[in-house]
Amino acid sequence: MGILGLTGYAGQELVRRLVRHPHLRLVAAQSSGRTGAGARRLGEALPEFAAGAANAPVDVGLEIVPGAPEAMLAARPDVVFLCVPHEPALEWVPALLAAPRPPRVIDLSGAFRFSDAALFEHWYGVPHSAPQLLAEAVYGWPEKNRALLPAARLVSNPGCYATAANTALWPLAQSGFLGAGAVICDAKSGASGAGRALRDDLHFVELAGNCSAYGLFQHRHTPEIAHHSGLPLARLTFTPHLLPASRGILATTYVPLAPGVTAEQVTESYRQAYAEAWFTRVTGPRLPALHGVAHTNYCDVGWKIAPDGRQLIAVTALDNLVKGAAGQALENCNLMFGFSPAAGLL
Amino acid sequence: MGILGLTGYAGQELVRRLVRHPHLRLVAAQSSGRTGAGARRLGEALPEFAAGAANAPVDVGLEIVPGAPEAMLAARPDVVFLCVPHEPALEWVPALLAAPRPPRVIDLSGAFRFSDAALFEHWYGVPHSAPQLLAEAVYGWPEKNRALLPAARLVSNPGCYATAANTALWPLAQSGFLGAGAVICDAKSGASGAGRALRDDLHFVELAGNCSAYGLFQHRHTPEIAHHSGLPLARLTFTPHLLPASRGILATTYVPLAPGVTAEQVTESYRQAYAEAWFTRVTGPRLPALHGVAHTNYCDVGWKIAPDGRQLIAVTALDNLVKGAAGQALENCNLMFGFSPAAGLL
Amino acid sequence: MGILGLTGYAGQELVRRLVRHPHLRLVAAQSSGRTGAGARRLGEALPEFAAGAANAPVDVGLEIVPGAPEAMLAARPDVVFLCVPHEPALEWVPALLAAPRPPRVIDLSGAFRFSDAALFEHWYGVPHSAPQLLAEAVYGWPEKNRALLPAARLVSNPGCYATAANTALWPLAQSGFLGAGAVICDAKSGASGAGRALRDDLHFVELAGNCSAYGLFQHRHTPEIAHHSGLPLARLTFTPHLLPASRGILATTYVPLAPGVTAEQVTESYRQAYAEAWFTRVTGPRLPALHGVAHTNYCDVGWKIAPDGRQLIAVTALDNLVKGAAGQALENCNLMFGFSPAAGLL
Amino acid sequence: MGILGLTGYAGQELVRRLVRHPHLRLVAAQSSGRTGAGARRLGEALPEFAAGAANAPVDVGLEIVPGAPEAMLAARPDVVFLCVPHEPALEWVPALLAAPRPPRVIDLSGAFRFSDAALFEHWYGVPHSAPQLLAEAVYGWPEKNRALLPAARLVSNPGCYATAANTALWPLAQSGFLGAGAVICDAKSGASGAGRALRDDLHFVELAGNCSAYGLFQHRHTPEIAHHSGLPLARLTFTPHLLPASRGILATTYVPLAPGVTAEQVTESYRQAYAEAWFTRVTGPRLPALHGVAHTNYCDVGWKIAPDGRQLIAVTALDNLVKGAAGQALENCNLMFGFSPAAGLL
C-alpha cells in the first residue's frame, strides 16, 4: 500500500494501524506538507515510530518523498490512501487510476463525496476536474455501502462530521420517521479535525479552556450529510464547534419525529440499520461520550425521546482520526480486499 | 458582608473579587462542605489567599465556621451571599430575613428563581418551604431587572445556563421575533459548573479529552430560561454538555425567526436590549468564544441568520463562575447598594 | 488468563491490549473497587468495550465478581494479573500460588519488588506477610531480567517511575560511569498514575493547568530505583510531580559523571544495554517527549552531557499505563510463555 | 503610559491589569507582530476588551500603530513598557531615553539584565548595541532591588524562570548556606512562556498531554539566575520543561546544604529575605502549586530538607505572565512612581 500525506494526523493514524494489520505493508509514502519538514525517513517524521528499538514494527527507514504520482506508482502499491485535501486529491486520483496497472484508491478528502459535480463546485468553490469519476466512486460508509466495496476501484472516505451525523440520521430518514421542521446537528470536535497546519486558534494557549462555534450555515459537511442520509438539504442545520480536546467528535442531533412514531420503532430502526455493522454500536438510552470511542474505530449512537414524543435527540460519538478518517479508510480497505473487517482496527 | 459556602467555586470566586472592591469587607464566612475540610481560617481554605505575604489583601485569619444562621447574624453583615445548593438556601433565607435587623440576601441557588412554588417543586423534586418569599424575590439579572434591585431585600441570582440562554433569547422573545417551531439551546459548560464535589466523571483522567451531553429534557434551568425570557416552556429544548475545560459556558441557540423579520431588526433588538448593560456585549456577526469572557463578568452575544432568513443561531459566552454566579451576584450587590456597577468586577 | 482489578486504569489498559493478543483469552475478572460500581459485566464496566457492535472483540458479557481467590481459581486461568495495591496483592499471591494447579502470577503492585522484607516494611509501613516468596519473585523488567522470565512462577512488575528512572540509570551504574555527588531524578507523571480513586487534587478543575511536587524524600519508588539500578540509596534523590495530563511519565535524571567518561562511552553503554530490548529505544541527543510514547509500550531514553563533561542529563519517557504497568506486564507474560515479545503490544 | 508589543501575551496581561489601576492610563500602544494582524484598534486586538459593553474599562478605540519610537514619544507617556524580544528592545530603549523629555522605561526583554555586555553577547549571540546603559539599568526584582526603583530611569524586568529560581536561591546564597556540589533547578513552564508565535510544538494537539525538556545546558536564564542570586555560574544546572498548561512556572530546585545549617536557619533566612515583599509568600513545608498563584502576582516558595540534612529541595511557583512578566513590571512601575505597591495587581 501507499500513503499520500503521511505526516498529517490521518496519515499518522493510518501508520499506527498498519503495524497491527496482518496483510498490509507500506511500500510508498509521500508528504508534501510543511509538517515534519526535513524528515526524509518515516522514522524521523513520526516520533512514535522512531528508530532505536531492536525490532521496529514498521520500516522506519522508508524514504518519504515529495513528488508526483509516478513515484508512488513506481512502488506498485495495490492500494493508495490519499490523506490530503481535495485539491491534490483531484490531481492524484485520475493520475493513479490512469496507470497501466492502477492501484485501487481510497480518498480521504472531500473530492469525490457527491455524485453531482455542481454540488461539489458550489460548496468547495473550485471546479471539479474529474467529474467522470463521480459516478463510480463509492461513498465509503460501510454501514450503508458495505456491499459496494468489494468491486470498488475508487472509494471516497466520508467526512468525520458526516459520519457522526449520519449515524444518527440515516436510520430515521430511511424509516420515514422525520417529522416536519428543522433538523439540527450541533457537533463538537477536537482540534485534530482541523489538521496539523498552524493557526492562531489552534495554539495551545488559545484553545486550552476555550470553545467556539464556526462555519455557521457554511460547513462543507452539511450537503454531505444531506446527500447520504436522504434528508433534504434545506431542512438541515449543521453547526460545528471546536473543543479543547485533541480528538473526537460528539454530535448532538435534534430531530422532529413524525406523529405516531413510537420509542420501540426508533429502537428497532437503529438496531436493524446497524445489525451488521462491525463498528457502529447502538447504546440506546445510555448516551455515548468521547472517551468511549477515543483511539477506537467505533461510532456509538444513543438517544432520548421527549416526554411528548415529538422530538428525538440523538448523541453520536466517534474518534475523528479513526472512524472519522484513517480507521474507516482501513475498514473500507479490509472490505474491498476481503480481509477480516476488523484487521488492524482493534 | 457574609458568605455561606466559602470554599465552593462560587464562594472562592467571590472572595477573589472582594479584594478588589472598595466598599465591601468580609466579616463572616461559613462552610459546611467537605472541601477544604479541616481548614479553620480563610487562608487555609483558599490557597490563593494563603498567609505569608507581607500584605494580604484579605483577612486570611478570618475564622470559617460551620454552623447556623445565628453565627452569621452575630457578625452583623449588611448583605449575605448564599453560595450553597437550594436545600440549605431554603433554610437560611427565611432565617436571615427574620432577624431583627436582617441583612439583605443574595441567593445563588435555585430556591427562589420562580414566582410559582409548584414549578419549583416539579423541577426540583422537593417542597418549597418558603413560598411566601417568592413574590418579593427579585430575579437578579440586571440586564432585565436593574430597576428592581435598589429596593430588593432578597435577590435570586440566575442560573449560569439561564443567563447564557436568556441573553440570546430575551430580546428576540420580547420583540416578537420568534417564529413557529422548536427553540433549541445546546449549551457547553466547563467542569466548575458541577461544583467541587468529587464525582467519577469529573476526575481529571475521565474528563480531559472527553465531552458528553447530560440532563436531556430534564435540566432545571429549562423552566428558568422559559420563565424569564417569556418563551413558552413547551417550545424550548435545552441540552447541556460537559466540556473538558475548567470554566465557561458557550450556548448555541437555534431560533426560528418569524416571517419578515429583518437582520436590521434583529441587530436593533439586541442593541436596544443591552444598551444600558454594563456587562453584556453585543458582538453581532463576530461570534464569541469562551476565552473572550473567561475570568471576566462579561456575557457576549453574537449571531448569524440563515441565508433564507428563517433561522437565527445565536452564540453566547460567559464565565459560569463570574457572570454565571459570583460576578453577577456582586453586580447585583453593587446595584442594590448604589455602588459603582463595576466595583470589584474588572 | 484472569485479572484482579479489572476496572482500575491498569486493568482497563490490559483488556485493551488483550483484544489484540493472539494467544490470550480473559476467563476471569474480578473487581472490588468502587469504580464501575454496580457493573456486573465487562461491557458495563469498560465503556470502550460496550456491548452493541455486531462483533465485540472481547466477551462483553463476562461476569465481574468481587470475591476471593477461589472464584478466580475456579476459572482455571494459566496466568493471573494482579492490578491492585500491595495489600490485596499480599493476600492473593500466596493464595493463588498455593492452589493445586497454580496459575503463574504477574503482580503489578509493590508487594514483591524487593528481595528484602525489611526494606519493604520500612517504605510501605506494613509487615510483609509472604516473605518466603521474595526470593523467587522475578523483577519483571525485561531489559534486565529477560532470561529469568521463562521459568518464573511469580513476576513482580516494576513501578512506573522505577522503570523510567532505571532506564536512565542502570546502564551508567552498570558501566561504573557515576561520579561522586547526588543523583537526582525529577519525574513528572500524568494523573492516571494516581489511579481512579477520587481525590480533591485529581478533580478536573483542580488539576487542569496545575502542577505540583509531592512525596519529597519519601516516595516508595526511591528504594526500588536504587535496588534495581545498583545505585546506593543514600545517593539518590527522587522527586515526583503531578502533571495536568492523563498519562505518561517524563523523568529528567541528573547524573554526575566519573572523570574521564567520554560521550562515546556513554552512547555505547546505552546502546549495548538495550540492544536486545524490544521496547526501549535509545534516541541519543534527540530528547524524548511524552507524545512519542503515549499509548505505546516504548520507553525512550535520550541524554545530553554538559560542555565540561562532568554532568549528564538523561530524559526518559514512557506511558505509565503501558510500559509503566499493563504493557510491561503483558510483555513479561509474553516472555514467560514464549509468545512473540510484541504480541498485543503494537 | 505606553506599551510596545500590545498583542503578545505579556502585553495583553498588562492591559488586563491596567483597567484596575487607579493611576495609569494607556495613551499609546504599538504592535508590530503578526498576532492580531489587521487589528487597528485595541478592541479588535484583545477580545477581552471587545467593544460592545456600555462602559468599557479601557479605551477600546485606541489606535494600534506599528511604527517607530517617534510615534510612541508623540503621545508623551510617562512610562513605556517594552513587551518585545531583546532585538527590538535594543533599538527602542536608547531611542526612548534619548528623547528631550524621555519617558521612564520598563523593558521586559533580556536586553539589559546583565551588567556585563560580554555575558549578554555570549548567551544571546548578538552584539549589545547599547552597553552604555547597562550600568544604570536596575534589575527589577523588587524583592532584592526595591530601594533602587524610585530613582530608576531604566528598569530591566527579570526573566520568568529567573524570578522563580532566584526566589528559591537568593536567600540561601546570601546566607552562605550552599554546600559543595551542583545546584540543579528543574523548571516546568506553561506554554504562554513561549509566546504567541506559532510553532509546531505549541499546536494544541502536539502539546495537550505532552511534556518535554528543552534548552539543556543552554537556556539564557541560566546566567541570569547565577548573576542575580550570587551563585557561581559553573555550579548551576538549569533545565526548563514545557508543560501542557497555559500559564505558570513550577521550579524544583535541588540545593546541597553546607554542613551544620539547621532547618530553623533556613526558615529564618527565607522569612527575613521576604519580610518586606508584597508578593513573595513563604509557605514553608507546605509546597506551592501553580493553582495557588495562577492569575496573581504572587510567587510562593516552600521547601523540604532531607532527613540527613544535606540537601534542600525548594519548590517555587509563579504565573509567568504576571509575577514572571507583566505583573512584576507593573509592580516595578508602582514602586518607581510611588504608587501603592499592589495597585492594579489584586
mmCIF file of N, CA and C in Angstrom, chain B residues 99-159:
data_model
loop_
_atom_site.group_PDB
_atom_site.id
_atom_site.type_symbol
_atom_site.label_atom_id
_atom_site.label_comp_id
_atom_site.label_asym_id
_atom_site.label_seq_id
_atom_site.Cartn_x
_atom_site.Cartn_y
_atom_site.Cartn_z
ATOM 1 N N ALA B 99 -34.440 37.977 60.995
ATOM 2 C CA ALA B 99 -33.668 38.586 62.083
ATOM 3 C C ALA B 99 -34.204 39.976 62.376
ATOM 4 N N PRO B 100 -33.945 40.477 63.571
ATOM 5 C CA PRO B 100 -34.443 41.823 63.943
ATOM 6 C C PRO B 100 -33.920 42.887 62.984
ATOM 7 N N ARG B 101 -32.613 42.833 62.711
ATOM 8 C CA ARG B 101 -32.070 43.767 61.711
ATOM 9 C C ARG B 101 -31.498 42.928 60.578
ATOM 10 N N PRO B 102 -32.368 42.490 59.720
ATOM 11 C CA PRO B 102 -31.938 41.492 58.729
ATOM 12 C C PRO B 102 -30.957 42.049 57.698
ATOM 13 N N PRO B 103 -29.988 41.220 57.308
ATOM 14 C CA PRO B 103 -29.148 41.605 56.168
ATOM 15 C C PRO B 103 -29.957 41.455 54.888
ATOM 16 N N ARG B 104 -29.537 42.111 53.842
ATOM 17 C CA ARG B 104 -30.091 41.807 52.528
ATOM 18 C C ARG B 104 -29.440 40.498 52.072
ATOM 19 N N VAL B 105 -30.159 39.765 51.241
ATOM 20 C CA VAL B 105 -29.687 38.420 50.893
ATOM 21 C C VAL B 105 -29.596 38.254 49.383
ATOM 22 N N ILE B 106 -28.463 37.725 48.933
ATOM 23 C CA ILE B 106 -28.303 37.353 47.524
ATOM 24 C C ILE B 106 -28.089 35.844 47.487
ATOM 25 N N ASP B 107 -29.072 35.161 46.943
ATOM 26 C CA ASP B 107 -29.079 33.696 46.949
ATOM 27 C C ASP B 107 -28.654 33.171 45.580
ATOM 28 N N LEU B 108 -27.538 32.475 45.540
ATOM 29 C CA LEU B 108 -27.051 31.963 44.256
ATOM 30 C C LEU B 108 -27.668 30.615 43.874
ATOM 31 N N SER B 109 -28.491 30.061 44.729
ATOM 32 C CA SER B 109 -29.097 28.754 44.435
ATOM 33 C C SER B 109 -30.359 28.917 43.584
ATOM 34 N N GLY B 110 -30.994 27.796 43.284
ATOM 35 C CA GLY B 110 -32.225 27.819 42.500
ATOM 36 C C GLY B 110 -33.488 27.971 43.330
ATOM 37 N N ALA B 111 -33.342 28.249 44.609
ATOM 38 C CA ALA B 111 -34.513 28.188 45.504
ATOM 39 C C ALA B 111 -35.581 29.242 45.230
ATOM 40 N N PHE B 112 -35.170 30.405 44.751
ATOM 41 C CA PHE B 112 -36.148 31.491 44.628
ATOM 42 C C PHE B 112 -36.219 32.067 43.214
ATOM 43 N N ARG B 113 -36.003 31.226 42.226
ATOM 44 C CA ARG B 113 -35.953 31.741 40.852
ATOM 45 C C ARG B 113 -37.300 31.730 40.138
ATOM 46 N N PHE B 114 -38.296 31.068 40.694
ATOM 47 C CA PHE B 114 -39.619 31.050 40.068
ATOM 48 C C PHE B 114 -40.596 31.804 40.974
ATOM 49 N N SER B 115 -41.567 32.446 40.398
ATOM 50 C CA SER B 115 -42.597 33.058 41.236
ATOM 51 C C SER B 115 -43.612 32.005 41.686
ATOM 52 N N ASP B 116 -43.522 30.844 41.109
ATOM 53 C CA ASP B 116 -44.535 29.809 41.312
ATOM 54 C C ASP B 116 -43.917 28.606 42.050
ATOM 55 N N ALA B 117 -44.368 28.361 43.273
ATOM 56 C CA ALA B 117 -43.791 27.280 44.074
ATOM 57 C C ALA B 117 -43.992 25.918 43.412
ATOM 58 N N ALA B 118 -45.119 25.754 42.728
ATOM 59 C CA ALA B 118 -45.394 24.457 42.109
ATOM 60 C C ALA B 118 -44.372 24.143 41.017
ATOM 61 N N LEU B 119 -43.999 25.170 40.287
ATOM 62 C CA LEU B 119 -42.995 24.970 39.237
ATOM 63 C C LEU B 119 -41.669 24.515 39.861
ATOM 64 N N PHE B 120 -41.316 25.180 40.951
ATOM 65 C CA PHE B 120 -40.104 24.775 41.672
ATOM 66 C C PHE B 120 -40.204 23.320 42.109
ATOM 67 N N GLU B 121 -41.320 22.998 42.710
ATOM 68 C CA GLU B 121 -41.452 21.652 43.283
ATOM 69 C C GLU B 121 -41.427 20.578 42.195
ATOM 70 N N HIS B 122 -41.996 20.897 41.046
ATOM 71 C CA HIS B 122 -41.991 19.932 39.961
ATOM 72 C C HIS B 122 -40.578 19.651 39.474
ATOM 73 N N TRP B 123 -39.774 20.688 39.310
ATOM 74 C CA TRP B 123 -38.451 20.503 38.712
ATOM 75 C C TRP B 123 -37.366 20.178 39.714
ATOM 76 N N TYR B 124 -37.556 20.610 40.965
ATOM 77 C CA TYR B 124 -36.510 20.340 41.953
ATOM 78 C C TYR B 124 -36.853 19.131 42.822
ATOM 79 N N GLY B 125 -38.109 18.675 42.748
ATOM 80 C CA GLY B 125 -38.470 17.437 43.431
ATOM 81 C C GLY B 125 -38.539 17.533 44.942
ATOM 82 N N VAL B 126 -38.576 18.737 45.462
ATOM 83 C CA VAL B 126 -38.735 18.913 46.917
ATOM 84 C C VAL B 126 -39.772 20.015 47.150
ATOM 85 N N PRO B 127 -40.439 19.974 48.285
ATOM 86 C CA PRO B 127 -41.408 21.041 48.591
ATOM 87 C C PRO B 127 -40.680 22.366 48.791
ATOM 88 N N HIS B 128 -41.352 23.445 48.512
ATOM 89 C CA HIS B 128 -40.768 24.770 48.753
ATOM 90 C C HIS B 128 -41.220 25.244 50.124
ATOM 91 N N SER B 129 -40.257 25.385 51.017
ATOM 92 C CA SER B 129 -40.621 25.665 52.405
ATOM 93 C C SER B 129 -40.761 27.153 52.715
ATOM 94 N N ALA B 130 -40.560 28.004 51.728
ATOM 95 C CA ALA B 130 -40.694 29.452 51.999
ATOM 96 C C ALA B 130 -41.416 30.146 50.847
ATOM 97 N N PRO B 131 -42.563 29.647 50.463
ATOM 98 C CA PRO B 131 -43.243 30.208 49.282
ATOM 99 C C PRO B 131 -43.641 31.669 49.472
ATOM 100 N N GLN B 132 -43.765 32.085 50.716
ATOM 101 C CA GLN B 132 -44.170 33.471 50.966
ATOM 102 C C GLN B 132 -43.133 34.475 50.474
ATOM 103 N N LEU B 133 -41.919 34.005 50.255
ATOM 104 C CA LEU B 133 -40.866 34.931 49.814
ATOM 105 C C LEU B 133 -40.738 35.006 48.294
ATOM 106 N N LEU B 134 -41.439 34.126 47.598
ATOM 107 C CA LEU B 134 -41.259 34.071 46.138
ATOM 108 C C LEU B 134 -41.710 35.358 45.457
ATOM 109 N N ALA B 135 -42.763 35.939 45.969
ATOM 110 C CA ALA B 135 -43.295 37.138 45.307
ATOM 111 C C ALA B 135 -42.328 38.308 45.399
ATOM 112 N N GLU B 136 -41.632 38.395 46.504
ATOM 113 C CA GLU B 136 -40.768 39.571 46.641
ATOM 114 C C GLU B 136 -39.358 39.353 46.109
ATOM 115 N N ALA B 137 -38.974 38.077 45.915
ATOM 116 C CA ALA B 137 -37.618 37.824 45.416
ATOM 117 C C ALA B 137 -37.449 38.438 44.030
ATOM 118 N N VAL B 138 -36.371 39.194 43.871
ATOM 119 C CA VAL B 138 -36.074 39.791 42.562
ATOM 120 C C VAL B 138 -35.111 38.866 41.826
ATOM 121 N N TYR B 139 -35.443 38.509 40.596
ATOM 122 C CA TYR B 139 -34.550 37.683 39.783
ATOM 123 C C TYR B 139 -33.404 38.577 39.325
ATOM 124 N N GLY B 140 -32.231 38.265 39.836
ATOM 125 C CA GLY B 140 -31.114 39.205 39.713
ATOM 126 C C GLY B 140 -30.367 39.156 38.401
ATOM 127 N N TRP B 141 -31.077 39.369 37.347
ATOM 128 C CA TRP B 141 -30.424 39.547 36.038
ATOM 129 C C TRP B 141 -30.515 41.023 35.719
ATOM 130 N N PRO B 142 -29.437 41.765 35.975
ATOM 131 C CA PRO B 142 -29.518 43.231 35.851
ATOM 132 C C PRO B 142 -29.937 43.680 34.458
ATOM 133 N N GLU B 143 -29.598 42.913 33.452
ATOM 134 C CA GLU B 143 -29.976 43.294 32.091
ATOM 135 C C GLU B 143 -31.483 43.517 31.997
ATOM 136 N N LYS B 144 -32.246 42.782 32.759
ATOM 137 C CA LYS B 144 -33.706 42.884 32.695
ATOM 138 C C LYS B 144 -34.287 43.612 33.908
ATOM 139 N N ASN B 145 -33.735 43.349 35.074
ATOM 140 C CA ASN B 145 -34.364 43.810 36.306
ATOM 141 C C ASN B 145 -33.579 44.849 37.084
ATOM 142 N N ARG B 146 -32.733 45.581 36.390
ATOM 143 C CA ARG B 146 -31.888 46.577 37.045
ATOM 144 C C ARG B 146 -32.671 47.488 37.993
ATOM 145 N N ALA B 147 -33.826 47.904 37.519
ATOM 146 C CA ALA B 147 -34.594 48.896 38.278
ATOM 147 C C ALA B 147 -35.134 48.354 39.592
ATOM 148 N N LEU B 148 -35.272 47.050 39.694
ATOM 149 C CA LEU B 148 -35.849 46.481 40.907
ATOM 150 C C LEU B 148 -34.833 46.241 42.009
ATOM 151 N N LEU B 149 -33.558 46.367 41.683
ATOM 152 C CA LEU B 149 -32.536 45.948 42.641
ATOM 153 C C LEU B 149 -32.346 46.898 43.818
ATOM 154 N N PRO B 150 -32.392 48.218 43.615
ATOM 155 C CA PRO B 150 -32.126 49.099 44.765
ATOM 156 C C PRO B 150 -33.046 48.835 45.952
ATOM 157 N N ALA B 151 -34.264 48.404 45.695
ATOM 158 C CA ALA B 151 -35.204 48.184 46.797
ATOM 159 C C ALA B 151 -35.270 46.730 47.241
ATOM 160 N N ALA B 152 -34.517 45.869 46.589
ATOM 161 C CA ALA B 152 -34.687 44.433 46.870
ATOM 162 C C ALA B 152 -34.104 44.024 48.216
ATOM 163 N N ARG B 153 -34.864 43.187 48.912
ATOM 164 C CA ARG B 153 -34.394 42.615 50.157
ATOM 165 C C ARG B 153 -33.791 41.233 49.872
ATOM 166 N N LEU B 154 -34.402 40.551 48.924
ATOM 167 C CA LEU B 154 -33.944 39.207 48.552
ATOM 168 C C LEU B 154 -33.745 39.149 47.042
ATOM 169 N N VAL B 155 -32.516 38.852 46.635
ATOM 170 C CA VAL B 155 -32.224 38.721 45.204
ATOM 171 C C VAL B 155 -31.891 37.257 44.905
ATOM 172 N N SER B 156 -32.557 36.749 43.906
ATOM 173 C CA SER B 156 -32.295 35.386 43.473
ATOM 174 C C SER B 156 -31.384 35.455 42.254
ATOM 175 N N ASN B 157 -30.162 35.036 42.441
ATOM 176 C CA ASN B 157 -29.159 35.142 41.368
ATOM 177 C C ASN B 157 -29.426 34.058 40.309
ATOM 178 N N PRO B 158 -29.423 34.436 39.038
ATOM 179 C CA PRO B 158 -29.797 33.487 37.981
ATOM 180 C C PRO B 158 -28.840 32.300 37.855
ATOM 181 N N GLY B 159 -29.350 31.232 37.278
ATOM 182 C CA GLY B 159 -28.513 30.086 36.941
ATOM 183 C C GLY B 159 -27.562 30.452 35.817
#
